[in-house]
mmCIF file of C-alpha atoms in Angstrom:
data_model
loop_
_atom_site.group_PDB
_atom_site.id
_atom_site.type_symbol
_atom_site.label_atom_id
_atom_site.label_comp_id
_atom_site.label_asym_id
_atom_site.label_seq_id
_atom_site.Cartn_x
_atom_site.Cartn_y
_atom_site.Cartn_z
ATOM 1 C CA MET A 46 17.358 7.618 7.458
ATOM 2 C CA GLU A 47 15.190 4.532 7.083
ATOM 3 C CA SER A 48 14.727 4.199 10.847
ATOM 4 C CA LYS A 49 13.477 7.798 11.014
ATOM 5 C CA ARG A 50 10.888 7.052 8.343
ATOM 6 C CA GLY A 51 9.921 3.919 10.237
ATOM 7 C CA TRP A 52 9.362 5.987 13.379
ATOM 8 C CA LEU A 53 7.240 8.493 11.478
ATOM 9 C CA LYS A 54 5.212 5.746 9.797
ATOM 10 C CA GLN A 55 4.222 4.225 13.127
ATOM 11 C CA SER A 56 0.805 5.044 14.471
ATOM 12 C CA PHE A 57 0.473 7.806 17.033
ATOM 13 C CA GLY A 58 -0.312 5.307 19.793
ATOM 14 C CA LYS A 59 2.747 3.183 19.024
ATOM 15 C CA ARG A 60 5.037 6.223 19.044
ATOM 16 C CA LEU A 61 3.503 7.408 22.313
ATOM 17 C CA ASN A 62 3.890 3.945 23.818
ATOM 18 C CA ALA A 63 7.525 3.731 22.688
ATOM 19 C CA ILE A 64 8.352 7.111 24.234
ATOM 20 C CA HIS A 65 6.605 6.056 27.453
ATOM 21 C CA SER A 66 8.560 2.792 27.608
ATOM 22 C CA TRP A 67 11.918 4.415 26.870
ATOM 23 C CA ASN A 68 11.199 7.097 29.449
ATOM 24 C CA ALA A 69 10.418 4.454 32.064
ATOM 25 C CA TRP A 70 13.699 2.591 31.439
ATOM 26 C CA ILE A 71 15.737 5.785 31.412
ATOM 27 C CA LEU A 72 14.073 6.938 34.638
ATOM 28 C CA LEU A 73 14.915 3.600 36.251
ATOM 29 C CA LEU A 74 18.572 3.893 35.237
ATOM 30 C CA LEU A 75 18.700 7.549 36.301
ATOM 31 C CA THR A 76 17.268 6.553 39.674
ATOM 32 C CA ILE A 77 19.819 3.786 40.193
ATOM 33 C CA THR A 78 22.788 5.901 39.134
ATOM 34 C CA GLY A 79 21.491 8.890 41.111
ATOM 35 C CA ILE A 80 21.076 6.845 44.292
ATOM 36 C CA VAL A 81 24.561 5.385 43.991
ATOM 37 C CA LEU A 82 26.023 8.844 43.356
ATOM 38 C CA SER A 83 24.218 10.328 46.346
ATOM 39 C CA ILE A 84 25.422 7.795 48.922
ATOM 40 C CA GLY A 85 28.188 9.678 50.681
ATOM 41 C CA ALA A 86 29.549 6.632 52.510
ATOM 42 C CA ILE A 87 30.697 4.938 49.310
ATOM 43 C CA ARG A 88 32.122 7.957 47.494
ATOM 44 C CA GLY A 89 35.679 7.049 48.417
ATOM 45 C CA ASP A 90 35.159 3.380 47.622
ATOM 46 C CA LEU A 91 33.821 4.124 44.149
ATOM 47 C CA GLY A 92 36.950 6.015 43.145
ATOM 48 C CA ILE A 93 37.283 6.395 39.407
ATOM 49 C CA VAL A 94 34.050 4.500 38.772
ATOM 50 C CA ARG A 95 32.218 7.443 40.317
ATOM 51 C CA VAL A 96 33.309 9.740 37.487
ATOM 52 C CA SER A 97 32.104 7.239 34.880
ATOM 53 C CA LEU A 98 28.856 6.755 36.785
ATOM 54 C CA LYS A 99 28.331 10.519 36.893
ATOM 55 C CA GLN A 100 28.941 10.710 33.128
ATOM 56 C CA LEU A 101 26.450 7.882 32.565
ATOM 57 C CA HIS A 102 23.910 9.772 34.691
ATOM 58 C CA ILE A 103 24.453 12.882 32.556
ATOM 59 C CA TYR A 104 24.117 10.942 29.284
ATOM 60 C CA LEU A 105 20.910 9.345 30.528
ATOM 61 C CA GLY A 106 19.627 12.786 31.471
ATOM 62 C CA VAL A 107 20.383 14.065 27.978
ATOM 63 C CA ALA A 108 18.566 11.025 26.534
ATOM 64 C CA SER A 109 15.583 11.891 28.718
ATOM 65 C CA ILE A 110 15.611 15.446 27.361
ATOM 66 C CA LEU A 111 15.744 14.058 23.810
ATOM 67 C CA LEU A 112 12.657 11.961 24.565
ATOM 68 C CA MET A 113 10.865 15.117 25.734
ATOM 69 C CA ILE A 114 11.845 16.770 22.452
ATOM 70 C CA LEU A 115 10.441 13.778 20.534
ATOM 71 C CA TYR A 116 7.238 14.031 22.562
ATOM 72 C CA ALA A 117 6.823 17.804 22.142
ATOM 73 C CA PRO A 118 5.140 17.674 18.705
ATOM 74 C CA MET A 119 2.737 15.052 20.036
ATOM 75 C CA ILE A 120 1.529 16.989 23.087
ATOM 76 C CA ARG A 121 -1.393 18.746 21.401
ATOM 77 C CA LYS A 122 -2.826 15.561 19.907
ATOM 78 C CA HIS A 123 -2.265 13.617 23.136
ATOM 79 C CA TRP A 124 -3.977 16.391 25.131
ATOM 80 C CA ARG A 125 -7.005 16.267 22.818
ATOM 81 C CA GLN A 126 -7.108 12.480 23.101
ATOM 82 C CA ILE A 127 -7.439 12.628 26.871
ATOM 83 C CA ARG A 128 -9.652 15.747 26.952
ATOM 84 C CA THR A 129 -12.458 14.011 28.875
ATOM 85 C CA ARG A 130 -10.165 12.197 31.313
ATOM 86 C CA ARG A 131 -9.304 14.679 34.049
ATOM 87 C CA ASN A 132 -7.119 12.239 36.009
ATOM 88 C CA GLN A 133 -4.997 11.455 32.970
ATOM 89 C CA ARG A 134 -4.632 15.150 32.172
ATOM 90 C CA ALA A 135 -3.547 15.861 35.755
ATOM 91 C CA ASN A 136 -1.091 12.951 35.559
ATOM 92 C CA LEU A 137 0.337 14.287 32.293
ATOM 93 C CA VAL A 138 0.801 17.794 33.711
ATOM 94 C CA PHE A 139 2.423 16.389 36.863
ATOM 95 C CA VAL A 140 4.806 14.109 34.947
ATOM 96 C CA LEU A 141 5.771 16.837 32.478
ATOM 97 C CA ALA A 142 6.436 19.227 35.381
ATOM 98 C CA LEU A 143 8.669 16.591 36.990
ATOM 99 C CA LEU A 144 10.559 15.918 33.766
ATOM 100 C CA VAL A 145 11.050 19.588 32.894
ATOM 101 C CA GLY A 146 12.127 20.348 36.478
ATOM 102 C CA TRP A 147 14.567 17.453 36.527
ATOM 103 C CA ALA A 148 15.934 18.445 33.114
ATOM 104 C CA ALA A 149 16.369 22.121 33.961
ATOM 105 C CA SER A 150 17.931 21.500 37.366
ATOM 106 C CA GLY A 151 20.062 18.697 35.900
ATOM 107 C CA VAL A 152 21.439 20.965 33.190
ATOM 108 C CA VAL A 153 22.332 23.566 35.836
ATOM 109 C CA LEU A 154 24.077 20.882 37.910
ATOM 110 C CA TRP A 155 25.862 19.596 34.817
ATOM 111 C CA GLN A 156 27.134 23.070 33.959
ATOM 112 C CA PHE A 157 27.982 23.965 37.568
ATOM 113 C CA ARG A 158 31.388 25.381 36.699
ATOM 114 C CA HIS A 159 29.852 28.076 34.528
ATOM 115 C CA LEU A 160 27.126 29.184 36.932
ATOM 116 C CA PRO A 161 27.031 30.915 40.324
ATOM 117 C CA PRO A 162 27.128 28.687 43.434
ATOM 118 C CA ALA A 163 23.742 29.978 44.660
ATOM 119 C CA LEU A 164 22.099 28.775 41.440
ATOM 120 C CA ASN A 165 23.828 25.404 41.756
ATOM 121 C CA ASN A 166 22.630 25.008 45.347
ATOM 122 C CA ALA A 167 19.059 25.881 44.354
ATOM 123 C CA ALA A 168 19.241 23.449 41.429
ATOM 124 C CA LEU A 169 20.501 20.671 43.702
ATOM 125 C CA LEU A 170 17.676 21.300 46.170
ATOM 126 C CA ILE A 171 15.082 21.280 43.376
ATOM 127 C CA HIS A 172 16.602 18.170 41.774
ATOM 128 C CA ASP A 173 16.546 16.344 45.114
ATOM 129 C CA LEU A 174 12.985 17.420 45.970
ATOM 130 C CA LEU A 175 11.711 16.350 42.564
ATOM 131 C CA THR A 176 13.494 13.023 43.024
ATOM 132 C CA TRP A 177 11.931 12.455 46.444
ATOM 133 C CA VAL A 178 8.504 13.095 44.921
ATOM 134 C CA GLY A 179 8.986 11.732 41.403
ATOM 135 C CA VAL A 180 10.642 8.382 42.038
ATOM 136 C CA PRO A 181 8.006 7.117 44.511
ATOM 137 C CA TYR A 182 5.328 8.368 42.126
ATOM 138 C CA ALA A 183 6.963 6.511 39.213
ATOM 139 C CA VAL A 184 7.098 3.315 41.278
ATOM 140 C CA TYR A 185 3.435 3.738 42.226
ATOM 141 C CA HIS A 186 2.546 4.428 38.579
ATOM 142 C CA ALA A 187 4.419 1.349 37.368
ATOM 143 C CA ILE A 188 2.789 -0.940 39.934
ATOM 144 C CA SER A 189 -0.731 0.416 39.595
ATOM 145 C CA ARG A 190 -0.555 0.542 35.808
ATOM 146 C CA SER A 191 0.734 -3.010 35.542
ATOM 147 C CA ARG A 192 -2.114 -4.179 37.797
ATOM 148 C CA TRP A 193 -4.579 -2.308 35.576
ATOM 149 C CA LEU A 194 -3.120 -3.902 32.445
ATOM 150 C CA LYS A 195 -3.234 -7.386 33.987
ATOM 151 C CA ARG A 196 -6.851 -6.860 35.096
ATOM 152 C CA GLN A 197 -7.754 -5.594 31.615
ATOM 153 C CA GLN A 198 -6.072 -8.627 30.049
ATOM 154 C CA ARG A 199 -8.001 -11.007 32.357
ATOM 155 C CA GLN A 200 -11.280 -9.259 31.480
ATOM 156 C CA ASP A 201 -10.504 -9.534 27.766
ATOM 157 C CA GLN A 202 -9.707 -13.232 28.132
ATOM 158 C CA ALA A 203 -12.897 -13.834 30.121
ATOM 159 C CA ALA A 204 -14.954 -11.978 27.514
ATOM 160 C CA ALA A 205 -13.358 -14.026 24.734
ATOM 161 C CA ALA A 206 -14.118 -17.275 26.589
ATOM 162 C CA VAL A 207 -17.783 -16.342 27.096
ATOM 163 C CA LYS A 208 -18.279 -15.146 23.533
ATOM 164 C CA PRO A 209 -19.771 -17.939 21.384
ATOM 165 C CA PRO A 210 -17.745 -18.914 18.327
ATOM 166 C CA ALA A 211 -18.867 -17.384 15.052
ATOM 167 C CA ALA A 212 -21.778 -19.271 13.545
ATOM 168 C CA GLN A 213 -20.669 -21.712 10.898
ATOM 169 C CA PRO A 214 -22.841 -21.919 7.781
ATOM 170 C CA ALA A 215 -24.843 -25.122 7.656
ATOM 171 C CA ALA A 216 -23.201 -27.748 5.532
ATOM 172 C CA ALA A 217 -25.080 -28.679 2.371
ATOM 173 C CA PRO A 218 -26.691 -32.106 2.518
ATOM 174 C CA PRO A 219 -24.733 -34.785 0.727
ATOM 175 C CA VAL A 220 -25.737 -35.332 -2.874
ATOM 176 C CA ALA A 221 -26.669 -38.911 -3.684
#
């Protein structure tokens, strides 16, 4: 219970940053496991490991859905925070559409035994299309964002180097 209170006590920005970081790591692992699962040439070679890898992919997908649930109460405040930044709003809408699409199609694929084959085929097509769009976009986002952060850090360091040190009060003359 203490960890939950700790999460709630964190500032909005820290919680948002934590969700963003966890989402990035989960997306990376989902990408790796998804690529390995999709390579038809190694399906026979993977054998029993393939079943475990598929289960890991499902668990990671569920974790991703849980992150979306954690983010849901924060959407309104986040949207207001970026109200003047059209590019960030467009990015948020795009990423949320990707995540919701992946989650919905992933749940259908996970529950394939209980659903009609036509729905499973449509879900697989959607899941694959979102992957072909979303993964390159995530890579681009990670690279461009890290460059932006590094540039921002260099600018902050340069500004700190140029800034004169705080004026020290003049020392009182020695008393004789």
